[in-house]
Amino acid sequence: MREIFTRFHAADPEPKGELDHVNAYTLVVAVALSAQSTDVGVNRATRELFKIADTPEKMLALGEEAVIEHIKTIGLYSNKAKNVIKLSRILVEEHGGVVPNSRAALEALPGVGRKTANVVLNMWWGMPTQAVDTHILRIGNRTGIAVGKDVVAIERAIEDHVPADFQHHAHHWLILHGRYVCKARKPMCSTCLIRDLCTFEDKNL
């Protein structure tokens, strides 16, 4: 396990999330919008939105219909716009317009689940949380890095087995590896930097 993450680190010492944001609030919104949507699509939709609404107060002033106009190119845009307005109102009324730095408080926001909360805690506050998405769920089991049947099990496996000094960036390395190398249908095993350490049975086919 240490050798796997040593290689990931050598290839990309400071991996970054690919969602554009300017502060903790826009990060929360961007990650919430990314459910069942690509990061590229979300970035395209929020490029102009975040120029005029980068705080919950500004988002509330903009209103739900205007938010829909900005994000209507991404999946489930109507429900997502409702959640953006609802979470913005809660942030203003219950948190003074400041994004909380606790998982429980974040998960209490509409449209914010465990994954979104972990992304925000990791990327904004530097906590070693593990945001498990479909890429990590797939490659965790495929490679043997983190085996489990659901998101929580995979999250725990990463926390239990990945060396502490790699915990902070672990989910970024795994997401990017799953997105660009260990793809769902056609994994690029011939160019994979951890091929010799991977348990995937079909890697030599």
mmCIF file of C-alpha atoms in Angstrom:
data_model
loop_
_atom_site.group_PDB
_atom_site.id
_atom_site.type_symbol
_atom_site.label_atom_id
_atom_site.label_comp_id
_atom_site.label_asym_id
_atom_site.label_seq_id
_atom_site.Cartn_x
_atom_site.Cartn_y
_atom_site.Cartn_z
ATOM 1 C CA MET A 1 0.000 0.000 0.000
ATOM 2 C CA ARG A 2 2.829 2.399 0.801
ATOM 3 C CA GLU A 3 4.470 1.688 -2.540
ATOM 4 C CA ILE A 4 1.197 2.341 -4.403
ATOM 5 C CA PHE A 5 0.759 5.767 -2.849
ATOM 6 C CA THR A 6 4.462 6.567 -3.082
ATOM 7 C CA ARG A 7 4.089 6.170 -6.840
ATOM 8 C CA PHE A 8 0.931 8.279 -6.942
ATOM 9 C CA HIS A 9 2.748 10.977 -4.978
ATOM 10 C CA ALA A 10 5.791 10.876 -7.230
ATOM 11 C CA ALA A 11 3.601 11.297 -10.317
ATOM 12 C CA ASP A 12 1.434 14.073 -8.825
ATOM 13 C CA PRO A 13 2.617 15.469 -5.448
ATOM 14 C CA GLU A 14 -0.289 17.912 -5.031
ATOM 15 C CA PRO A 15 -3.405 16.481 -6.712
ATOM 16 C CA LYS A 16 -6.313 18.890 -6.946
ATOM 17 C CA GLY A 17 -10.053 18.557 -7.311
ATOM 18 C CA GLU A 18 -11.291 19.628 -10.736
ATOM 19 C CA LEU A 19 -14.325 21.660 -9.677
ATOM 20 C CA ASP A 20 -13.818 25.422 -9.999
ATOM 21 C CA HIS A 21 -14.543 27.444 -6.860
ATOM 22 C CA VAL A 22 -13.427 30.659 -5.170
ATOM 23 C CA ASN A 23 -14.335 30.017 -1.539
ATOM 24 C CA ALA A 24 -15.873 27.414 0.783
ATOM 25 C CA TYR A 25 -19.409 28.365 -0.234
ATOM 26 C CA THR A 26 -18.860 27.994 -3.975
ATOM 27 C CA LEU A 27 -17.071 24.692 -3.296
ATOM 28 C CA VAL A 28 -20.130 23.377 -1.441
ATOM 29 C CA VAL A 29 -22.408 24.478 -4.272
ATOM 30 C CA ALA A 30 -20.138 23.072 -6.989
ATOM 31 C CA VAL A 31 -19.813 19.661 -5.343
ATOM 32 C CA ALA A 32 -23.571 19.506 -4.677
ATOM 33 C CA LEU A 33 -24.212 20.309 -8.346
ATOM 34 C CA SER A 34 -21.770 17.624 -9.499
ATOM 35 C CA ALA A 35 -24.018 14.720 -8.494
ATOM 36 C CA GLN A 36 -24.713 12.700 -11.659
ATOM 37 C CA SER A 37 -22.912 15.381 -13.677
ATOM 38 C CA THR A 38 -19.346 15.829 -14.902
ATOM 39 C CA ASP A 39 -16.956 18.335 -13.362
ATOM 40 C CA VAL A 40 -16.487 19.883 -16.809
ATOM 41 C CA GLY A 41 -20.229 20.397 -17.160
ATOM 42 C CA VAL A 42 -20.540 21.892 -13.680
ATOM 43 C CA ASN A 43 -17.625 24.264 -14.274
ATOM 44 C CA ARG A 44 -19.225 25.438 -17.500
ATOM 45 C CA ALA A 45 -22.536 26.064 -15.717
ATOM 46 C CA THR A 46 -21.052 27.854 -12.706
ATOM 47 C CA ARG A 47 -18.509 30.017 -14.514
ATOM 48 C CA GLU A 48 -20.867 32.981 -14.802
ATOM 49 C CA LEU A 49 -22.987 32.066 -11.781
ATOM 50 C CA PHE A 50 -20.112 32.368 -9.325
ATOM 51 C CA LYS A 51 -19.125 35.738 -10.774
ATOM 52 C CA ILE A 52 -22.394 37.214 -9.505
ATOM 53 C CA ALA A 53 -23.260 34.894 -6.609
ATOM 54 C CA ASP A 54 -20.248 33.750 -4.601
ATOM 55 C CA THR A 55 -21.932 34.033 -1.177
ATOM 56 C CA PRO A 56 -25.200 32.577 0.161
ATOM 57 C CA GLU A 57 -26.599 36.096 0.514
ATOM 58 C CA LYS A 58 -25.956 36.882 -3.158
ATOM 59 C CA MET A 59 -27.388 33.528 -4.222
ATOM 60 C CA LEU A 60 -30.608 34.184 -2.295
ATOM 61 C CA ALA A 61 -30.860 37.637 -3.869
ATOM 62 C CA LEU A 62 -30.415 36.043 -7.294
ATOM 63 C CA GLY A 63 -33.310 33.667 -6.740
ATOM 64 C CA GLU A 64 -34.185 30.155 -7.835
ATOM 65 C CA GLU A 65 -35.306 30.956 -11.386
ATOM 66 C CA ALA A 66 -32.089 32.792 -12.166
ATOM 67 C CA VAL A 67 -30.057 29.910 -10.716
ATOM 68 C CA ILE A 68 -31.954 27.527 -13.015
ATOM 69 C CA GLU A 69 -31.025 29.636 -16.023
ATOM 70 C CA HIS A 70 -27.347 29.283 -15.147
ATOM 71 C CA ILE A 71 -27.331 25.539 -14.400
ATOM 72 C CA LYS A 72 -29.974 24.177 -16.794
ATOM 73 C CA THR A 73 -27.295 22.438 -18.870
ATOM 74 C CA ILE A 74 -26.554 19.951 -16.057
ATOM 75 C CA GLY A 75 -28.622 16.991 -14.917
ATOM 76 C CA LEU A 76 -31.428 17.415 -12.370
ATOM 77 C CA TYR A 77 -30.971 21.182 -12.590
ATOM 78 C CA SER A 78 -34.414 22.084 -11.232
ATOM 79 C CA ASN A 79 -34.046 20.108 -8.001
ATOM 80 C CA LYS A 80 -30.430 21.204 -7.648
ATOM 81 C CA ALA A 81 -31.426 24.869 -7.955
ATOM 82 C CA LYS A 82 -33.983 24.373 -5.173
ATOM 83 C CA ASN A 83 -31.324 22.816 -2.971
ATOM 84 C CA VAL A 84 -28.848 25.625 -3.672
ATOM 85 C CA ILE A 85 -31.401 28.192 -2.530
ATOM 86 C CA LYS A 86 -32.409 26.121 0.512
ATOM 87 C CA LEU A 87 -28.832 25.491 1.651
ATOM 88 C CA SER A 88 -28.006 29.157 1.124
ATOM 89 C CA ARG A 89 -30.922 30.185 3.322
ATOM 90 C CA ILE A 90 -29.848 27.776 6.067
ATOM 91 C CA LEU A 91 -26.281 29.064 5.910
ATOM 92 C CA VAL A 92 -27.508 32.646 6.324
ATOM 93 C CA GLU A 93 -30.110 31.952 9.011
ATOM 94 C CA GLU A 94 -28.283 29.342 11.079
ATOM 95 C CA HIS A 95 -24.574 29.899 10.398
ATOM 96 C CA GLY A 96 -24.254 33.615 9.766
ATOM 97 C CA GLY A 97 -23.498 33.032 6.090
ATOM 98 C CA VAL A 98 -20.407 30.947 6.921
ATOM 99 C CA VAL A 99 -19.933 27.370 5.739
ATOM 100 C CA PRO A 100 -19.541 25.144 8.838
ATOM 101 C CA ASN A 101 -16.508 22.909 9.196
ATOM 102 C CA SER A 102 -18.220 19.885 10.743
ATOM 103 C CA ARG A 103 -19.484 16.886 8.788
ATOM 104 C CA ALA A 104 -22.787 16.775 10.684
ATOM 105 C CA ALA A 105 -23.553 20.438 9.979
ATOM 106 C CA LEU A 106 -22.610 20.088 6.328
ATOM 107 C CA GLU A 107 -24.699 16.950 5.852
ATOM 108 C CA ALA A 108 -27.703 18.791 7.318
ATOM 109 C CA LEU A 109 -27.674 21.103 4.287
ATOM 110 C CA PRO A 110 -30.095 20.204 1.437
ATOM 111 C CA GLY A 111 -28.325 18.414 -1.393
ATOM 112 C CA VAL A 112 -25.187 17.809 0.676
ATOM 113 C CA GLY A 113 -24.377 14.202 1.462
ATOM 114 C CA ARG A 114 -21.412 12.460 3.028
ATOM 115 C CA LYS A 115 -19.307 12.692 -0.131
ATOM 116 C CA THR A 116 -19.873 16.442 -0.541
ATOM 117 C CA ALA A 117 -19.160 17.047 3.138
ATOM 118 C CA ASN A 118 -15.917 15.077 2.934
ATOM 119 C CA VAL A 119 -14.794 16.949 -0.190
ATOM 120 C CA VAL A 120 -15.330 20.310 1.511
ATOM 121 C CA LEU A 121 -13.645 19.234 4.744
ATOM 122 C CA ASN A 122 -10.678 17.903 2.786
ATOM 123 C CA MET A 123 -10.228 20.600 0.164
ATOM 124 C CA TRP A 124 -11.055 23.676 2.217
ATOM 125 C CA TRP A 125 -9.983 22.760 5.742
ATOM 126 C CA GLY A 126 -7.298 20.219 4.956
ATOM 127 C CA MET A 127 -8.848 17.367 6.908
ATOM 128 C CA PRO A 128 -7.837 13.821 5.869
ATOM 129 C CA THR A 129 -11.395 12.866 4.921
ATOM 130 C CA GLN A 130 -12.118 10.422 2.112
ATOM 131 C CA ALA A 131 -14.758 11.417 -0.432
ATOM 132 C CA VAL A 132 -15.792 8.172 -2.099
ATOM 133 C CA ASP A 133 -17.390 8.444 -5.532
ATOM 134 C CA THR A 134 -18.190 5.849 -8.202
ATOM 135 C CA HIS A 135 -14.578 5.904 -9.438
ATOM 136 C CA ILE A 136 -13.163 5.069 -6.009
ATOM 137 C CA LEU A 137 -15.868 2.477 -5.340
ATOM 138 C CA ARG A 138 -14.928 0.761 -8.589
ATOM 139 C CA ILE A 139 -11.149 0.898 -8.486
ATOM 140 C CA GLY A 140 -10.932 0.322 -4.744
ATOM 141 C CA ASN A 141 -12.393 -3.137 -5.282
ATOM 142 C CA ARG A 142 -10.778 -3.728 -8.678
ATOM 143 C CA THR A 143 -7.244 -2.950 -7.520
ATOM 144 C CA GLY A 144 -7.539 -4.234 -3.971
ATOM 145 C CA ILE A 145 -6.619 -0.836 -2.514
ATOM 146 C CA ALA A 146 -9.928 -0.482 -0.647
ATOM 147 C CA VAL A 147 -12.359 -3.376 -0.716
ATOM 148 C CA GLY A 148 -15.974 -2.951 0.327
ATOM 149 C CA LYS A 149 -19.586 -3.193 -0.789
ATOM 150 C CA ASP A 150 -20.624 0.405 -0.192
ATOM 151 C CA VAL A 151 -19.325 3.942 0.175
ATOM 152 C CA VAL A 152 -18.891 3.816 3.949
ATOM 153 C CA ALA A 153 -17.024 0.494 3.786
ATOM 154 C CA ILE A 154 -14.654 1.844 1.126
ATOM 155 C CA GLU A 155 -14.130 5.039 3.120
ATOM 156 C CA ARG A 156 -13.238 3.019 6.218
ATOM 157 C CA ALA A 157 -10.921 0.761 4.218
ATOM 158 C CA ILE A 158 -8.973 3.769 2.933
ATOM 159 C CA GLU A 159 -8.745 5.211 6.446
ATOM 160 C CA ASP A 160 -7.601 1.857 7.846
ATOM 161 C CA HIS A 161 -5.106 0.795 5.183
ATOM 162 C CA VAL A 162 -3.630 3.868 3.494
ATOM 163 C CA PRO A 163 -0.533 5.162 5.362
ATOM 164 C CA ALA A 164 -1.288 8.260 7.424
ATOM 165 C CA ASP A 165 1.102 10.501 5.504
ATOM 166 C CA PHE A 166 -0.880 9.858 2.300
ATOM 167 C CA GLN A 167 -4.378 10.219 3.775
ATOM 168 C CA HIS A 168 -4.864 13.872 2.886
ATOM 169 C CA HIS A 169 -4.553 13.376 -0.872
ATOM 170 C CA ALA A 170 -5.657 9.743 -1.070
ATOM 171 C CA HIS A 171 -9.131 10.292 -2.496
ATOM 172 C CA HIS A 172 -7.847 12.762 -5.096
ATOM 173 C CA TRP A 173 -5.233 10.313 -6.360
ATOM 174 C CA LEU A 174 -7.824 7.544 -6.534
ATOM 175 C CA ILE A 175 -10.479 9.657 -8.262
ATOM 176 C CA LEU A 176 -8.042 10.910 -10.875
ATOM 177 C CA HIS A 177 -6.656 7.403 -11.407
ATOM 178 C CA GLY A 178 -10.170 6.070 -11.907
ATOM 179 C CA ARG A 179 -11.155 8.929 -14.171
ATOM 180 C CA TYR A 180 -8.160 8.856 -16.514
ATOM 181 C CA VAL A 181 -6.446 5.467 -16.209
ATOM 182 C CA CYS A 182 -8.472 2.774 -14.442
ATOM 183 C CA LYS A 183 -11.601 3.506 -16.465
ATOM 184 C CA ALA A 184 -14.791 1.504 -16.041
ATOM 185 C CA ARG A 185 -15.031 -0.113 -19.475
ATOM 186 C CA LYS A 186 -11.515 0.084 -20.846
ATOM 187 C CA PRO A 187 -8.923 0.352 -18.074
ATOM 188 C CA MET A 188 -5.560 1.455 -19.443
ATOM 189 C CA CYS A 189 -3.576 -1.269 -17.716
ATOM 190 C CA SER A 190 -0.658 -1.083 -20.143
ATOM 191 C CA THR A 191 0.177 2.449 -18.966
ATOM 192 C CA CYS A 192 -0.858 2.066 -15.300
ATOM 193 C CA LEU A 193 1.862 3.000 -12.827
ATOM 194 C CA ILE A 194 0.651 0.474 -10.226
ATOM 195 C CA ARG A 195 -0.031 -2.428 -12.598
ATOM 196 C CA ASP A 196 2.432 -4.769 -10.880
ATOM 197 C CA LEU A 197 0.815 -4.066 -7.491
ATOM 198 C CA CYS A 198 -2.807 -4.331 -8.624
ATOM 199 C CA THR A 199 -5.047 -7.372 -7.987
ATOM 200 C CA PHE A 200 -7.236 -6.854 -11.099
ATOM 201 C CA GLU A 201 -7.465 -10.296 -12.710
ATOM 202 C CA ASP A 202 -7.959 -9.036 -16.282
ATOM 203 C CA LYS A 203 -5.037 -6.611 -16.361
ATOM 204 C CA ASN A 204 -2.938 -8.844 -18.589
ATOM 205 C CA LEU A 205 -5.634 -9.523 -21.193
#
